[in-house]
Amino acid sequence: MKKVILSLAIVASTFALGQKKQIKKAFYALEENDLKEASKQIKEADKLLAGKTYLLEPSLLEKFYLLKGLDLLGSGKVEEGAKVLDKLNDLGKQKIYRGKDADKNKVYFVGKAAADASGISGLKEKSFTPNPEFKKMISTLVNPSLQAVSKAAIDNYNNKKFALAGKGFEQTYQLLKATGNDDKQYLYNAGLSYIYAKQNNTAIKIFKDLIHTGYTGVKTTYTAKDKNTGQTVTVDRATWLLLKNNDQYSDFKTNISKSVEEDLYNTTAALLIEEKKYDEANAIVEKGLKKFHGSSKLLSQQGVIYAKLGKNDEFINNLKEQVKTNPNDALAWYNLGVLYAKSNQKDEAEMAYKRSITIKPGKENKNAYLSLAYLMMGDDEKFVKEYNKLINKKGGRAKAEKMLKARRERFKKALPYAEKMYELDKQDINAVGLLKSIYRAIKNKAKYKEFKQLEEQMSK
């Protein structure tokens, strides 16, 4: 059979008629509950369209999105189906730009961005009111999938199958959004699930999107007590207001949940740090600090970033800001002490360490006692080198002995902090080894022998 060649105008006209015919057939089949036929017809229409949805007038386009979305859901493609159904919401929110293309085909672009991208001039802006019955239809038809996906997500989460839970919460969000309910709590749940699944980059993407949209997690819950049953019911605000006029209900209450926005910034920064994406992490922290000025959580994350990047001056300034914001932050004082010690600011380091152990004197802060002990002892490696030079040098013995005496005094100052560390954790071999060295230096032979033996036992 020879190939028939039609003019471009005839092809376009036939093409458009074919689309409309298939979509109308599919919609009729859906109304008759003939899902198999509806699926067949919408697949044919989709094939004819080949992505050129702008050729459909809005009233036909909404039918196409409805049918294609439901067909995808029916075939198990939840995410794809939900996203297509969500496009119905855009039809009511955005302007429709109408006109004709170079081949005289009528075109309908949803939103200014799509219209501008087309490059077609002279498009006229129109409003479109979607069919309200379609929204009800979507809610009814999507509900079984929504319930199943939501239950599976919760079950997977409770069974610690976090990757599956994350996927399920994402799908729940997409299905809800398709029905017109943009509840980002499910995306937040998905992000948390991916963290537990060790899929940091997926969680980061979700959390960054939530930050971009300004998600806070704040929700108002409306409750009332049914006098007949004694049960408290949760309803939407409109119903709650109506119930106030009904004598059957009492104890009307509202509950506003706490914002998670600061934690969202903090967690996202922590994940980026864990993935060694320090510049991205710092950008998140800086953005967060503009909104939550002086946040101890975000300042702490910024301190970690500066430490990882080796920016000691910035880290010191950051820690100063942290202790200014929260004077009882033992960790910030400890880190400040470490940096002061590194920069040979002994007095400042001693002050910072002591503030840290005053705030948190227990076992969890034992390293502050260790650091303070070493600070008191000074640079012992440097001492040994200088001492050995002097002791073997003619006329240097007297000076060497003086140095040794000064060392002994330094070690005596360090002793209380080392003893406190050992008292807090007697299984810490670092504390045992340190005390052994100190007792030897201050010539406490009995204690030196005791801790030498203890260190040997712990090393076995």
XYZ file of C-alpha atoms in Angstrom:
460
model
C 0.000 0.000 0.000
C 1.365 3.382 -0.991
C 1.908 6.021 1.660
C -0.674 8.816 1.462
C 0.755 12.303 1.924
C -1.571 15.020 3.215
C -1.013 18.749 3.345
C 0.210 20.131 6.696
C -3.097 21.922 7.359
C -5.131 18.725 6.761
C -2.768 16.700 9.008
C -3.123 19.253 11.819
C -6.914 19.312 11.507
C -7.154 15.513 11.506
C -4.753 15.376 14.409
C -6.842 17.763 16.530
C -10.103 15.951 15.714
C -8.530 12.640 16.635
C -7.451 13.924 20.018
C -10.869 15.317 20.881
C -12.635 12.174 19.729
C -10.479 9.869 21.835
C -10.731 12.057 24.943
C -14.516 12.338 24.668
C -14.813 8.576 24.216
C -12.588 8.005 27.233
C -14.627 10.390 29.377
C -17.888 8.765 28.341
C -16.428 5.359 29.253
C -15.395 6.717 32.673
C -18.920 8.012 33.283
C -20.214 4.552 32.403
C -17.653 3.063 34.815
C -16.021 1.215 31.907
C -12.479 1.735 33.137
C -10.928 -0.644 30.631
C -12.366 1.280 27.665
C -11.504 4.628 29.288
C -7.896 3.477 29.680
C -7.730 2.363 26.049
C -9.129 5.617 24.681
C -6.995 7.943 26.834
C -3.855 6.052 25.855
C -4.766 6.606 22.192
C -5.367 10.313 22.846
C -2.080 10.621 24.738
C -0.262 8.978 21.861
C -1.816 11.396 19.377
C -1.026 14.419 21.533
C 2.632 13.471 21.978
C 2.972 16.021 24.781
C 1.305 18.878 22.859
C -1.389 19.518 25.472
C -1.500 23.184 24.469
C -3.621 22.123 21.462
C -6.522 21.246 23.781
C -9.011 23.880 24.886
C -9.144 24.090 28.715
C -12.460 22.235 29.089
C -11.024 19.320 27.141
C -7.611 19.590 28.769
C -9.074 19.120 32.241
C -10.801 15.947 31.038
C -7.517 14.754 29.570
C -5.623 15.355 32.817
C -8.377 13.682 34.817
C -8.455 10.598 32.605
C -4.701 10.262 32.187
C -4.059 10.756 35.906
C -6.626 8.164 36.922
C -5.311 5.741 34.302
C -1.772 6.068 35.645
C -3.028 5.515 39.199
C -4.921 2.455 38.040
C -1.762 0.987 36.560
C 0.153 1.503 39.829
C 2.057 4.611 38.744
C 1.073 6.624 41.815
C 3.569 9.483 41.558
C 3.045 10.076 37.835
C -0.725 9.888 38.182
C -0.844 12.247 41.152
C 1.322 14.809 39.363
C -0.915 14.756 36.287
C -4.063 15.170 38.421
C -2.410 18.067 40.236
C -2.234 19.920 36.923
C -6.002 20.318 37.178
C -5.388 22.648 40.116
C -3.178 24.862 37.926
C -6.003 25.301 35.432
C -8.003 27.221 38.017
C -5.087 29.142 39.494
C -3.331 30.369 36.350
C -4.451 32.401 33.359
C -5.004 30.733 29.994
C -3.238 32.350 27.009
C -5.081 31.747 23.731
C -4.094 32.291 20.120
C -2.896 30.522 16.986
C 0.445 29.048 16.037
C 2.213 29.413 12.659
C 0.071 26.601 11.204
C -3.159 28.338 12.276
C -3.830 25.781 15.015
C -5.609 27.113 18.050
C -3.357 26.980 21.089
C -4.031 27.299 24.831
C -1.099 27.815 27.216
C -1.593 27.429 30.944
C 0.314 30.192 32.740
C 2.485 33.044 31.525
C 5.724 31.047 31.684
C 4.405 28.496 29.186
C 3.018 31.263 26.974
C 6.341 33.143 26.941
C 8.261 29.941 26.228
C 6.103 29.271 23.152
C 7.421 32.345 21.382
C 3.983 33.007 19.904
C 2.976 36.661 19.882
C -0.480 38.144 20.219
C -1.787 35.615 22.747
C -4.862 36.772 24.661
C -5.189 36.265 28.394
C -8.339 34.540 29.627
C -9.546 33.074 32.899
C -10.873 29.561 33.190
C -13.157 28.114 35.846
C -12.625 24.349 36.247
C -15.577 22.037 36.547
C -16.198 21.672 40.321
C -17.589 18.185 39.780
C -14.159 17.029 38.619
C -12.636 17.905 41.990
C -15.300 15.844 43.745
C -14.713 13.029 41.271
C -10.963 13.070 41.922
C -11.470 12.981 45.686
C -13.794 9.991 45.358
C -11.697 8.038 42.864
C -8.320 8.832 44.436
C -9.397 8.057 48.010
C -8.847 4.249 47.829
C -5.278 4.751 46.585
C -4.719 7.501 49.147
C -5.849 5.329 52.048
C -3.783 2.348 50.900
C -0.597 4.351 50.281
C -0.912 6.294 53.542
C -1.455 3.123 55.607
C 1.491 1.390 53.933
C 3.747 4.395 54.668
C 2.825 4.385 58.358
C 3.204 0.601 58.611
C 6.628 0.724 56.928
C 7.717 3.516 59.249
C 6.627 1.590 62.339
C 8.413 -1.504 61.013
C 11.589 0.546 60.459
C 11.426 0.126 56.681
C 12.304 3.770 56.361
C 13.139 3.970 52.641
C 9.727 2.518 51.760
C 8.075 4.789 54.325
C 9.731 7.843 52.764
C 8.476 6.887 49.318
C 5.005 6.249 50.718
C 4.814 9.603 52.498
C 5.875 11.357 49.284
C 3.141 9.564 47.356
C 0.586 10.400 50.063
C 1.524 14.073 49.727
C 1.206 13.959 45.935
C -2.194 12.250 46.071
C -3.493 14.733 48.629
C -2.194 17.610 46.529
C -4.060 16.195 43.522
C -7.288 16.501 45.529
C -6.445 20.133 46.339
C -4.985 19.538 49.816
C -1.364 20.761 49.870
C -0.368 19.207 53.220
C 3.428 19.390 53.372
C 3.500 17.545 56.698
C 3.766 14.363 54.623
C 6.825 15.679 52.793
C 8.367 16.498 56.170
C 7.608 12.940 57.294
C 9.198 11.652 54.099
C 12.360 13.656 54.777
C 12.632 12.269 58.307
C 12.136 8.737 56.988
C 14.922 9.156 54.441
C 17.263 10.356 57.195
C 16.626 7.164 59.148
C 17.146 5.218 55.910
C 20.580 6.885 55.575
C 19.489 8.471 52.284
C 20.770 11.911 53.216
C 20.759 13.468 49.762
C 17.101 12.588 49.199
C 16.223 14.059 52.604
C 18.275 17.186 51.835
C 16.371 17.794 48.594
C 13.006 17.495 50.352
C 14.028 19.713 53.276
C 15.537 22.370 50.995
C 12.275 22.462 49.022
C 10.327 22.835 52.274
C 12.582 25.695 53.367
C 12.109 27.372 49.989
C 8.311 27.224 50.330
C 8.427 28.637 53.870
C 7.041 25.496 55.538
C 6.690 25.860 59.312
C 4.647 22.810 60.295
C 2.313 25.021 62.311
C -1.215 23.614 62.318
C -4.376 24.589 64.140
C -6.515 21.691 65.327
C -10.194 22.309 66.118
C -11.976 20.051 68.608
C -15.366 19.853 70.296
C -17.016 17.416 72.711
C -20.132 15.517 71.689
C -22.422 15.594 74.755
C -24.334 12.506 73.629
C -21.292 10.243 73.299
C -18.839 12.057 75.543
C -16.232 11.806 72.778
C -14.029 14.638 71.524
C -14.187 15.106 67.764
C -11.673 16.856 65.515
C -13.134 18.897 62.660
C -12.140 21.612 60.203
C -12.566 25.267 61.155
C -15.760 25.830 59.152
C -17.479 22.823 60.775
C -16.162 23.863 64.204
C -17.750 27.282 63.842
C -21.047 25.700 62.814
C -20.991 23.306 65.763
C -20.801 26.268 68.134
C -24.457 26.898 67.302
C -25.373 23.300 68.104
C -26.336 22.553 71.734
C -25.129 18.972 71.279
C -21.483 20.121 71.403
C -19.372 21.811 74.075
C -15.744 22.299 75.176
C -14.668 23.987 71.973
C -10.882 24.139 71.814
C -8.101 25.006 69.403
C -4.559 23.701 69.535
C -1.706 25.305 67.597
C 1.267 23.032 66.962
C 4.846 24.170 67.427
C 6.847 25.451 64.461
C 9.532 23.108 63.112
C 11.071 25.725 60.818
C 14.209 26.358 62.890
C 14.760 22.621 63.258
C 14.310 22.272 59.508
C 17.199 24.670 58.869
C 19.285 22.998 61.564
C 18.697 19.442 60.309
C 19.337 20.390 56.682
C 22.633 22.045 57.645
C 23.651 18.998 59.709
C 22.920 16.648 56.778
C 24.920 18.819 54.377
C 27.833 18.847 56.844
C 27.649 15.067 57.084
C 27.835 14.919 53.276
C 30.822 17.325 53.386
C 28.884 19.981 51.440
C 30.137 22.763 53.677
C 29.429 25.745 51.418
C 25.823 24.627 50.891
C 25.490 24.036 54.630
C 26.771 27.510 55.425
C 24.324 29.054 52.927
C 21.450 27.312 54.731
C 22.764 28.454 58.123
C 23.154 32.054 56.958
C 19.619 32.049 55.579
C 18.338 30.535 58.815
C 20.154 33.062 61.011
C 18.474 35.915 59.159
C 15.160 34.455 60.242
C 16.204 33.095 63.644
C 18.794 35.623 64.767
C 21.032 34.280 67.501
C 19.783 30.688 67.151
C 22.128 28.577 69.288
C 21.443 25.526 67.083
C 22.357 27.293 63.861
C 25.368 29.059 65.392
C 26.596 25.677 66.580
C 26.256 24.254 63.047
C 28.139 27.225 61.655
C 30.893 26.600 64.169
C 31.192 23.023 62.933
C 31.426 24.291 59.345
C 34.224 26.733 60.201
C 36.061 23.981 62.100
C 35.785 21.599 59.129
C 37.082 24.292 56.781
C 39.925 25.226 59.152
C 38.712 28.809 59.515
C 39.894 29.296 63.091
C 39.352 33.061 63.304
C 35.782 32.712 62.028
C 35.272 29.753 64.367
C 36.427 31.753 67.402
C 34.127 34.643 66.500
C 31.297 32.184 65.983
C 31.880 30.591 69.400
C 31.990 33.995 71.059
C 28.616 34.716 69.518
C 27.330 31.334 70.731
C 28.327 31.909 74.365
C 26.994 35.439 74.166
C 23.635 34.091 72.980
C 23.690 31.157 75.380
C 26.148 31.640 78.291
C 25.308 28.160 79.578
C 26.473 26.325 76.463
C 29.175 24.067 77.920
C 30.220 22.675 74.529
C 30.715 26.147 73.028
C 32.884 27.165 76.005
C 34.906 23.965 75.637
C 35.448 24.504 71.900
C 36.423 28.096 72.576
C 38.994 26.820 75.071
C 40.438 24.442 72.484
C 40.850 27.252 69.935
C 42.363 29.628 72.488
C 44.843 26.910 73.484
C 45.788 26.328 69.842
C 46.482 30.036 69.397
C 48.572 30.049 72.619
C 46.099 32.226 74.540
C 46.531 30.281 77.786
C 44.608 32.564 80.151
C 41.610 32.738 77.828
C 41.723 28.975 77.309
C 41.811 28.332 81.071
C 38.843 30.648 81.601
C 36.835 28.934 78.842
C 37.560 25.387 80.091
C 36.632 26.336 83.658
C 33.374 27.894 82.489
C 32.600 24.674 80.643
C 33.122 22.410 83.686
C 31.251 24.822 85.935
C 28.216 24.542 83.666
C 28.546 20.796 83.093
C 30.790 19.150 85.724
C 29.816 15.530 85.027
C 31.230 12.598 83.069
C 29.830 13.812 79.743
C 32.255 16.757 79.963
C 35.332 14.823 81.108
C 37.371 15.994 78.123
C 37.254 19.528 79.510
C 39.124 18.282 82.612
C 41.626 16.478 80.386
C 42.192 19.598 78.254
C 42.560 21.765 81.346
C 45.149 19.360 82.781
C 47.205 19.443 79.582
C 46.907 23.236 79.462
C 48.407 23.451 82.988
C 51.213 21.052 82.051
C 52.251 23.138 79.055
C 54.190 21.917 76.030
C 56.023 18.980 77.602
C 57.549 17.815 74.343
C 59.242 21.191 73.958
C 60.407 21.008 77.589
C 62.056 17.588 77.071
C 64.013 18.806 74.046
C 65.278 21.945 75.817
C 66.046 20.049 79.017
C 68.118 17.408 77.195
C 70.103 20.113 75.422
C 70.904 21.916 78.673
C 71.702 18.861 80.812
C 74.388 17.742 78.366
C 75.772 21.238 77.908
C 78.638 22.529 80.007
C 77.298 24.876 82.655
C 73.673 24.128 81.726
C 72.793 21.773 84.606
C 71.665 24.548 86.992
C 69.315 25.995 84.404
C 68.042 22.530 83.561
C 67.255 21.820 87.203
C 65.393 25.107 87.454
C 63.347 24.122 84.407
C 62.615 20.731 85.965
C 61.374 22.368 89.161
C 59.088 24.686 87.180
C 57.764 21.659 85.301
C 56.990 19.900 88.574
C 54.924 22.898 89.707
C 52.994 22.934 86.453
C 52.196 19.243 86.824
C 51.003 19.819 90.397
C 48.527 22.399 89.051
C 47.333 19.879 86.489
C 46.885 17.081 89.053
C 43.401 18.053 90.432
C 41.898 18.102 86.929
C 43.413 14.751 85.972
C 42.220 13.229 89.269
C 38.716 14.585 88.651
C 38.645 13.063 85.193
C 39.676 9.683 86.628
C 37.041 10.010 89.356
C 34.383 10.566 86.677
C 35.485 7.630 84.512
C 37.820 5.061 86.045
C 37.761 3.005 82.849
C 39.317 5.782 80.781
C 42.879 4.732 79.982
C 43.757 8.313 78.980
C 43.058 9.481 82.537
C 45.131 6.615 83.960
C 48.080 7.321 81.656
C 47.946 11.033 82.414
C 47.958 10.473 86.175
C 50.868 8.064 85.855
C 52.890 10.739 84.046
C 51.979 13.439 86.572
C 52.793 11.282 89.636
C 56.141 10.410 88.094
C 56.942 14.076 87.419
C 56.042 15.219 90.950
C 57.952 12.241 92.453
C 54.978 10.479 94.057
C 56.493 7.001 93.677
C 53.664 5.042 95.321
C 50.985 6.594 93.123
C 53.188 6.319 90.054
C 53.634 2.570 90.674
C 49.887 2.111 91.300
C 48.821 3.811 88.058
C 51.629 2.217 86.033
C 50.326 -1.203 87.011
C 46.748 -0.146 86.347
C 47.651 1.110 82.858
C 49.405 -2.175 82.077
C 46.331 -4.135 83.160
C 44.008 -1.995 81.073
C 46.275 -2.344 78.014
C 46.091 -6.148 77.986
